[in-house]
PDB file of C-alpha atoms in Angstrom:
ATOM      1  CA  SER A 136      -9.854   7.354 -29.464  1.00  0.00           C
ATOM      2  CA  SER A 137     -10.832   5.950 -26.043  1.00  0.00           C
ATOM      3  CA  GLU A 138      -8.903   8.854 -24.168  1.00  0.00           C
ATOM      4  CA  LEU A 139     -10.259  11.651 -22.168  1.00  0.00           C
ATOM      5  CA  THR A 140      -7.284  14.363 -21.356  1.00  0.00           C
ATOM      6  CA  GLN A 141      -7.584  16.614 -18.395  1.00  0.00           C
ATOM      7  CA  ASP A 142      -4.966  19.012 -16.866  1.00  0.00           C
ATOM      8  CA  PRO A 143      -3.036  17.224 -14.033  1.00  0.00           C
ATOM      9  CA  ALA A 144      -3.528  20.627 -11.664  1.00  0.00           C
ATOM     10  CA  VAL A 145      -5.406  23.816 -11.603  1.00  0.00           C
ATOM     11  CA  SER A 146      -5.344  26.383  -8.722  1.00  0.00           C
ATOM     12  CA  VAL A 147      -7.874  29.104  -7.838  1.00  0.00           C
ATOM     13  CA  ALA A 148      -8.373  31.865  -5.323  1.00  0.00           C
ATOM     14  CA  LEU A 149     -10.867  31.429  -2.767  1.00  0.00           C
ATOM     15  CA  GLY A 150     -14.311  32.958  -4.144  1.00  0.00           C
ATOM     16  CA  GLN A 151     -12.982  33.127  -7.716  1.00  0.00           C
ATOM     17  CA  THR A 152     -14.114  30.849 -10.729  1.00  0.00           C
ATOM     18  CA  VAL A 153     -12.116  28.007 -12.158  1.00  0.00           C
ATOM     19  CA  ARG A 154     -12.787  25.857 -15.327  1.00  0.00           C
ATOM     20  CA  ILE A 155     -11.729  22.203 -15.429  1.00  0.00           C
ATOM     21  CA  THR A 156     -11.748  20.747 -19.001  1.00  0.00           C
ATOM     22  CA  CYS A 157     -11.732  17.305 -20.238  1.00  0.00           C
ATOM     23  CA  GLN A 158     -11.092  16.410 -24.174  1.00  0.00           C
ATOM     24  CA  GLY A 159     -11.724  13.500 -26.041  1.00  0.00           C
ATOM     25  CA  ASP A 160     -13.152  12.418 -29.392  1.00  0.00           C
ATOM     26  CA  SER A 161     -15.842  10.393 -27.573  1.00  0.00           C
ATOM     27  CA  LEU A 162     -17.447  13.448 -26.212  1.00  0.00           C
ATOM     28  CA  ARG A 163     -18.816  14.111 -29.583  1.00  0.00           C
ATOM     29  CA  SER A 164     -21.166  11.194 -29.334  1.00  0.00           C
ATOM     30  CA  PHE A 165     -21.483  10.497 -25.571  1.00  0.00           C
ATOM     31  CA  TYR A 166     -22.200  12.751 -22.484  1.00  0.00           C
ATOM     32  CA  ALA A 167     -19.655  13.527 -20.063  1.00  0.00           C
ATOM     33  CA  SER A 168     -20.084  12.958 -16.502  1.00  0.00           C
ATOM     34  CA  TRP A 169     -17.832  14.636 -13.374  1.00  0.00           C
ATOM     35  CA  TYR A 170     -16.846  13.228 -10.186  1.00  0.00           C
ATOM     36  CA  GLN A 171     -15.253  14.799  -7.271  1.00  0.00           C
ATOM     37  CA  GLN A 172     -12.794  12.679  -5.078  1.00  0.00           C
ATOM     38  CA  LYS A 173     -11.208  13.862  -1.462  1.00  0.00           C
ATOM     39  CA  PRO A 174      -8.448  11.899  -0.085  1.00  0.00           C
ATOM     40  CA  GLY A 175      -9.519   8.645   1.278  1.00  0.00           C
ATOM     41  CA  GLN A 176     -12.811   8.623  -0.124  1.00  0.00           C
ATOM     42  CA  ALA A 177     -14.925   7.214  -2.961  1.00  0.00           C
ATOM     43  CA  PRO A 178     -15.804   9.525  -5.878  1.00  0.00           C
ATOM     44  CA  VAL A 179     -18.997  11.487  -5.922  1.00  0.00           C
ATOM     45  CA  LEU A 180     -20.887  12.538  -8.809  1.00  0.00           C
ATOM     46  CA  VAL A 181     -21.152  16.362  -9.391  1.00  0.00           C
ATOM     47  CA  ILE A 182     -22.358  16.690 -12.799  1.00  0.00           C
ATOM     48  CA  TYR A 183     -24.118  14.222 -15.147  1.00  0.00           C
ATOM     49  CA  SER A 184     -25.306  14.309 -18.873  1.00  0.00           C
ATOM     50  CA  LYS A 185     -23.111  17.169 -19.422  1.00  0.00           C
ATOM     51  CA  THR A 186     -24.773  19.595 -17.601  1.00  0.00           C
ATOM     52  CA  ASN A 187     -27.083  18.347 -14.780  1.00  0.00           C
ATOM     53  CA  ARG A 188     -26.357  18.484 -10.878  1.00  0.00           C
ATOM     54  CA  PRO A 189     -27.390  15.789  -8.452  1.00  0.00           C
ATOM     55  CA  SER A 190     -29.108  16.697  -5.382  1.00  0.00           C
ATOM     56  CA  GLY A 191     -27.107  18.088  -2.759  1.00  0.00           C
ATOM     57  CA  ILE A 192     -24.248  19.307  -5.043  1.00  0.00           C
ATOM     58  CA  PRO A 193     -24.122  23.253  -4.431  1.00  0.00           C
ATOM     59  CA  ASP A 194     -25.226  25.203  -7.320  1.00  0.00           C
ATOM     60  CA  ARG A 195     -21.588  26.990  -7.674  1.00  0.00           C
ATOM     61  CA  PHE A 196     -20.893  23.678  -9.846  1.00  0.00           C
ATOM     62  CA  SER A 197     -21.712  23.766 -13.508  1.00  0.00           C
ATOM     63  CA  GLY A 198     -20.991  21.887 -16.653  1.00  0.00           C
ATOM     64  CA  SER A 199     -20.794  22.463 -20.450  1.00  0.00           C
ATOM     65  CA  SER A 200     -19.760  21.072 -23.382  1.00  0.00           C
ATOM     66  CA  SER A 201     -18.992  21.900 -27.011  1.00  0.00           C
ATOM     67  CA  GLY A 202     -17.293  19.584 -29.399  1.00  0.00           C
ATOM     68  CA  ASN A 203     -14.886  17.244 -28.168  1.00  0.00           C
ATOM     69  CA  THR A 204     -14.290  19.127 -25.012  1.00  0.00           C
ATOM     70  CA  ALA A 205     -16.389  19.050 -21.517  1.00  0.00           C
ATOM     71  CA  SER A 206     -16.166  21.547 -18.880  1.00  0.00           C
ATOM     72  CA  LEU A 207     -16.829  21.727 -15.157  1.00  0.00           C
ATOM     73  CA  THR A 208     -17.036  25.148 -13.658  1.00  0.00           C
ATOM     74  CA  ILE A 209     -16.659  26.264 -10.010  1.00  0.00           C
ATOM     75  CA  THR A 210     -18.099  29.554  -9.560  1.00  0.00           C
ATOM     76  CA  GLY A 211     -17.050  31.136  -6.485  1.00  0.00           C
ATOM     77  CA  ALA A 212     -14.712  27.976  -5.150  1.00  0.00           C
ATOM     78  CA  GLN A 213     -14.815  27.054  -1.525  1.00  0.00           C
ATOM     79  CA  ALA A 214     -11.865  25.710   0.253  1.00  0.00           C
ATOM     80  CA  GLU A 215     -14.011  22.271   0.520  1.00  0.00           C
ATOM     81  CA  ASP A 216     -13.892  22.055  -3.290  1.00  0.00           C
ATOM     82  CA  GLU A 217     -10.187  21.396  -3.093  1.00  0.00           C
ATOM     83  CA  ALA A 218     -10.134  17.848  -4.380  1.00  0.00           C
ATOM     84  CA  ASP A 219      -9.565  15.657  -7.513  1.00  0.00           C
ATOM     85  CA  TYR A 220     -11.883  15.947 -10.430  1.00  0.00           C
ATOM     86  CA  TYR A 221     -12.377  13.028 -12.774  1.00  0.00           C
ATOM     87  CA  CYS A 222     -14.285  13.380 -16.140  1.00  0.00           C
ATOM     88  CA  ASN A 223     -16.048  10.144 -17.427  1.00  0.00           C
ATOM     89  CA  SER A 224     -17.781   9.071 -20.579  1.00  0.00           C
ATOM     90  CA  ARG A 225     -17.894   6.171 -22.915  1.00  0.00           C
ATOM     91  CA  ASP A 226     -15.354   5.383 -25.476  1.00  0.00           C
ATOM     92  CA  SER A 227     -16.474   5.051 -29.421  1.00  0.00           C
ATOM     93  CA  SER A 228     -17.897   1.487 -29.063  1.00  0.00           C
ATOM     94  CA  GLY A 229     -20.517   2.719 -26.339  1.00  0.00           C
ATOM     95  CA  ASN A 230     -19.628  -0.461 -24.392  1.00  0.00           C
ATOM     96  CA  HIS A 231     -16.490   0.519 -22.468  1.00  0.00           C
ATOM     97  CA  TRP A 232     -16.374   3.482 -20.043  1.00  0.00           C
ATOM     98  CA  VAL A 233     -13.514   5.802 -19.846  1.00  0.00           C
ATOM     99  CA  PHE A 234     -11.857   8.307 -17.221  1.00  0.00           C
ATOM    100  CA  GLY A 235      -9.939  11.050 -17.411  1.00  0.00           C
ATOM    101  CA  GLY A 236      -6.527  11.292 -15.903  1.00  0.00           C
ATOM    102  CA  GLY A 237      -7.890  13.582 -13.251  1.00  0.00           C
ATOM    103  CA  THR A 238      -7.287  17.284 -12.267  1.00  0.00           C
ATOM    104  CA  LYS A 239      -6.042  18.195  -8.717  1.00  0.00           C
ATOM    105  CA  LEU A 240      -7.997  21.391  -7.833  1.00  0.00           C
ATOM    106  CA  THR A 241      -6.071  23.758  -5.192  1.00  0.00           C
ATOM    107  CA  VAL A 242      -7.925  26.436  -3.641  1.00  0.00           C
ATOM    108  CA  LEU A 243      -5.548  29.114  -2.661  1.00  0.00           C
TER     109      LEU A 243
ATOM    110  CA  GLN B 271     -31.064   4.152   1.312  1.00  0.00           C
ATOM    111  CA  VAL B 272     -28.871   2.924  -1.616  1.00  0.00           C
ATOM    112  CA  GLN B 273     -25.786   1.163  -0.408  1.00  0.00           C
ATOM    113  CA  VAL B 274     -23.124  -0.880  -2.074  1.00  0.00           C
ATOM    114  CA  VAL B 275     -20.519  -2.698  -0.014  1.00  0.00           C
ATOM    115  CA  GLU B 276     -17.376  -4.196  -1.150  1.00  0.00           C
ATOM    116  CA  SER B 277     -15.478  -6.835   0.428  1.00  0.00           C
ATOM    117  CA  GLY B 278     -12.887  -9.483  -0.309  1.00  0.00           C
ATOM    118  CA  GLY B 279      -9.776  -7.577  -0.750  1.00  0.00           C
ATOM    119  CA  GLY B 280      -6.429  -8.470   0.807  1.00  0.00           C
ATOM    120  CA  VAL B 281      -2.833  -9.147  -0.071  1.00  0.00           C
ATOM    121  CA  VAL B 282      -2.228 -11.900  -2.456  1.00  0.00           C
ATOM    122  CA  GLN B 283       0.806 -13.319  -4.356  1.00  0.00           C
ATOM    123  CA  PRO B 284       1.412 -12.575  -7.943  1.00  0.00           C
ATOM    124  CA  GLY B 285      -0.137 -15.225 -10.093  1.00  0.00           C
ATOM    125  CA  ARG B 286      -2.706 -16.322  -7.549  1.00  0.00           C
ATOM    126  CA  SER B 287      -6.529 -15.667  -7.507  1.00  0.00           C
ATOM    127  CA  LEU B 288      -9.085 -13.456  -5.422  1.00  0.00           C
ATOM    128  CA  ARG B 289     -12.894 -12.983  -5.551  1.00  0.00           C
ATOM    129  CA  LEU B 290     -14.164  -9.602  -4.663  1.00  0.00           C
ATOM    130  CA  SER B 291     -18.058  -8.966  -3.852  1.00  0.00           C
ATOM    131  CA  CYS B 292     -20.461  -6.158  -3.671  1.00  0.00           C
ATOM    132  CA  ALA B 293     -23.648  -6.362  -1.624  1.00  0.00           C
ATOM    133  CA  ALA B 294     -26.287  -3.988  -2.874  1.00  0.00           C
ATOM    134  CA  SER B 295     -29.212  -2.732  -0.795  1.00  0.00           C
ATOM    135  CA  GLY B 296     -31.857   0.035  -0.823  1.00  0.00           C
ATOM    136  CA  PHE B 297     -32.446  -0.350  -4.695  1.00  0.00           C
ATOM    137  CA  THR B 298     -34.084  -2.810  -7.031  1.00  0.00           C
ATOM    138  CA  PHE B 299     -30.478  -4.534  -7.943  1.00  0.00           C
ATOM    139  CA  THR B 300     -31.938  -6.553 -10.767  1.00  0.00           C
ATOM    140  CA  SER B 301     -32.520  -3.282 -12.851  1.00  0.00           C
ATOM    141  CA  TYR B 302     -29.409  -1.831 -12.786  1.00  0.00           C
ATOM    142  CA  VAL B 303     -25.824  -1.957 -14.798  1.00  0.00           C
ATOM    143  CA  MET B 304     -23.118  -2.589 -12.589  1.00  0.00           C
ATOM    144  CA  HIS B 305     -19.270  -1.973 -12.926  1.00  0.00           C
ATOM    145  CA  TRP B 306     -16.002  -2.290 -11.156  1.00  0.00           C
ATOM    146  CA  VAL B 307     -13.692   0.635 -10.979  1.00  0.00           C
ATOM    147  CA  ARG B 308     -10.177   0.613  -9.732  1.00  0.00           C
ATOM    148  CA  GLN B 309      -7.575   3.316  -8.437  1.00  0.00           C
ATOM    149  CA  ALA B 310      -4.036   2.169  -7.915  1.00  0.00           C
ATOM    150  CA  PRO B 311      -2.281   4.008  -5.070  1.00  0.00           C
ATOM    151  CA  GLY B 312      -1.722   7.760  -5.749  1.00  0.00           C
ATOM    152  CA  LYS B 313      -3.237   7.365  -9.475  1.00  0.00           C
ATOM    153  CA  GLY B 314      -6.514   8.163 -11.318  1.00  0.00           C
ATOM    154  CA  LEU B 315      -9.687   6.106 -11.581  1.00  0.00           C
ATOM    155  CA  GLU B 316      -9.644   3.480 -14.130  1.00  0.00           C
ATOM    156  CA  TRP B 317     -12.702   1.668 -15.416  1.00  0.00           C
ATOM    157  CA  VAL B 318     -12.316  -2.161 -15.150  1.00  0.00           C
ATOM    158  CA  VAL B 319     -15.444  -3.795 -16.245  1.00  0.00           C
ATOM    159  CA  VAL B 320     -19.164  -3.600 -16.717  1.00  0.00           C
ATOM    160  CA  ILE B 321     -22.303  -6.034 -16.617  1.00  0.00           C
ATOM    161  CA  SER B 322     -25.669  -5.714 -17.678  1.00  0.00           C
ATOM    162  CA  SER B 323     -28.458  -5.865 -15.343  1.00  0.00           C
ATOM    163  CA  ASP B 324     -29.498  -9.400 -16.481  1.00  0.00           C
ATOM    164  CA  GLY B 325     -25.915 -10.612 -16.625  1.00  0.00           C
ATOM    165  CA  ARG B 326     -26.018 -11.322 -20.079  1.00  0.00           C
ATOM    166  CA  ASN B 327     -23.440  -8.715 -21.380  1.00  0.00           C
ATOM    167  CA  LYS B 328     -20.110  -8.161 -20.194  1.00  0.00           C
ATOM    168  CA  TYR B 329     -17.195  -5.609 -21.385  1.00  0.00           C
ATOM    169  CA  TYR B 330     -13.846  -5.442 -20.222  1.00  0.00           C
ATOM    170  CA  ALA B 331     -10.819  -3.090 -20.237  1.00  0.00           C
ATOM    171  CA  ASP B 332      -8.006  -4.440 -22.035  1.00  0.00           C
ATOM    172  CA  SER B 333      -5.949  -4.678 -19.115  1.00  0.00           C
ATOM    173  CA  VAL B 334      -7.992  -7.311 -17.516  1.00  0.00           C
ATOM    174  CA  THR B 335      -9.363  -8.955 -20.378  1.00  0.00           C
ATOM    175  CA  GLY B 336      -8.796 -12.867 -20.100  1.00  0.00           C
ATOM    176  CA  ARG B 337      -8.026 -12.758 -16.202  1.00  0.00           C
ATOM    177  CA  PHE B 338     -10.743 -11.181 -14.532  1.00  0.00           C
ATOM    178  CA  THR B 339     -14.296 -12.104 -14.718  1.00  0.00           C
ATOM    179  CA  ILE B 340     -17.574 -10.312 -13.483  1.00  0.00           C
ATOM    180  CA  SER B 341     -20.740 -11.885 -12.495  1.00  0.00           C
ATOM    181  CA  ARG B 342     -23.876 -11.158 -10.627  1.00  0.00           C
ATOM    182  CA  ASP B 343     -26.360 -12.884  -8.432  1.00  0.00           C
ATOM    183  CA  ASN B 344     -29.558 -11.211  -8.720  1.00  0.00           C
ATOM    184  CA  SER B 345     -31.181 -13.432  -6.151  1.00  0.00           C
ATOM    185  CA  LYS B 346     -28.546 -12.284  -3.648  1.00  0.00           C
ATOM    186  CA  ASN B 347     -28.139  -8.701  -4.709  1.00  0.00           C
ATOM    187  CA  THR B 348     -24.596  -9.089  -5.109  1.00  0.00           C
ATOM    188  CA  LEU B 349     -22.085  -8.511  -7.702  1.00  0.00           C
ATOM    189  CA  TYR B 350     -18.562 -10.297  -8.093  1.00  0.00           C
ATOM    190  CA  LEU B 351     -15.183  -9.920  -9.483  1.00  0.00           C
ATOM    191  CA  GLN B 352     -13.119 -13.046 -10.045  1.00  0.00           C
ATOM    192  CA  MET B 353      -9.368 -11.909 -10.350  1.00  0.00           C
ATOM    193  CA  ASN B 354      -7.061 -14.672 -11.555  1.00  0.00           C
ATOM    194  CA  SER B 355      -3.359 -14.281 -12.638  1.00  0.00           C
ATOM    195  CA  LEU B 356      -2.910 -11.170 -10.412  1.00  0.00           C
ATOM    196  CA  ARG B 357       0.041  -8.836 -10.915  1.00  0.00           C
ATOM    197  CA  ALA B 358       1.509  -6.247  -9.209  1.00  0.00           C
ATOM    198  CA  GLU B 359      -0.174  -3.471 -11.342  1.00  0.00           C
ATOM    199  CA  ASP B 360      -3.519  -4.921 -10.381  1.00  0.00           C
ATOM    200  CA  THR B 361      -2.857  -3.487  -6.652  1.00  0.00           C
ATOM    201  CA  ALA B 362      -5.625  -0.908  -6.244  1.00  0.00           C
ATOM    202  CA  VAL B 363      -8.778   0.064  -4.323  1.00  0.00           C
ATOM    203  CA  TYR B 364     -11.705  -1.671  -6.401  1.00  0.00           C
ATOM    204  CA  TYR B 365     -15.230   0.133  -6.241  1.00  0.00           C
ATOM    205  CA  CYS B 366     -18.153  -1.318  -7.044  1.00  0.00           C
ATOM    206  CA  ALA B 367     -20.412   1.214  -8.732  1.00  0.00           C
ATOM    207  CA  ARG B 368     -23.981   1.655 -10.495  1.00  0.00           C
ATOM    208  CA  THR B 369     -24.609   3.481 -13.486  1.00  0.00           C
ATOM    209  CA  VAL B 370     -28.026   4.891 -14.441  1.00  0.00           C
ATOM    210  CA  GLY B 371     -29.454   7.107 -17.623  1.00  0.00           C
ATOM    211  CA  ASN B 372     -26.877   8.018 -20.132  1.00  0.00           C
ATOM    212  CA  GLY B 373     -24.214   5.922 -18.061  1.00  0.00           C
ATOM    213  CA  TYR B 374     -23.231   7.993 -15.384  1.00  0.00           C
ATOM    214  CA  PHE B 375     -21.995   6.606 -12.079  1.00  0.00           C
ATOM    215  CA  ASP B 376     -24.378   7.806  -9.258  1.00  0.00           C
ATOM    216  CA  TYR B 377     -23.539   5.533  -6.446  1.00  0.00           C
ATOM    217  CA  TRP B 378     -20.319   4.128  -5.467  1.00  0.00           C
ATOM    218  CA  GLY B 379     -18.945   1.850  -2.344  1.00  0.00           C
ATOM    219  CA  GLN B 380     -16.342   2.755  -0.473  1.00  0.00           C
ATOM    220  CA  GLY B 381     -13.937   0.277  -2.036  1.00  0.00           C
ATOM    221  CA  THR B 382     -11.915  -2.610  -0.825  1.00  0.00           C
ATOM    222  CA  LEU B 383      -8.171  -2.803  -1.218  1.00  0.00           C
ATOM    223  CA  VAL B 384      -6.291  -5.291  -3.116  1.00  0.00           C
ATOM    224  CA  THR B 385      -2.593  -5.448  -2.810  1.00  0.00           C
ATOM    225  CA  VAL B 386      -0.495  -7.862  -5.079  1.00  0.00           C
ATOM    226  CA  SER B 387       2.725  -8.613  -3.639  1.00  0.00           C
ATOM    227  CA  SER B 388       5.421 -11.459  -2.785  1.00  0.00           C
TER     228      SER B 388
END
């Protein structure tokens, strides 16, 4: 399968923890990466190679993976974390990339 | 600093062609795999195409195969996307992005809007 499945929308209370998940068969073979996108802006990498965080990304963002599911966790969500989040990986061929449908995160 | 800047978007009629460019700077362009990713209005990200660092290998999404062609001019640090037989469903912001390591996108341009409409 070349699909990555995400919940369309998730909400979290300010300061609480939220987990955003991404499911797909290709995640058994290839690393997931996660991107944050705010309205009118380009996507920004927040997690790569399942668990790594680029410089400049707050340590409240973390990643994990098990089997066919990758997860992005925000511990102590802030108002500025309200955005769309996309997972990404390669498909089973390794030559195509695929994005999840995206999860809209609302911080209440 | 690393920069990728897209250009060439605009309004085009269905069935016509358009060529997008992506000017890269601040890194050794010849060493990186490059992609085009698009986003239709109000929709999610869709991967379109990838080209290897030397330009020899190219892979396309099924939705654009046979209509779009990716190329690069490493002497000019520029990536291209030739889009033919455009359809309304190709309307989107087109982003140029590079991948590193295990294939994650570390830098993105700001995108260029392509609108296919009569």
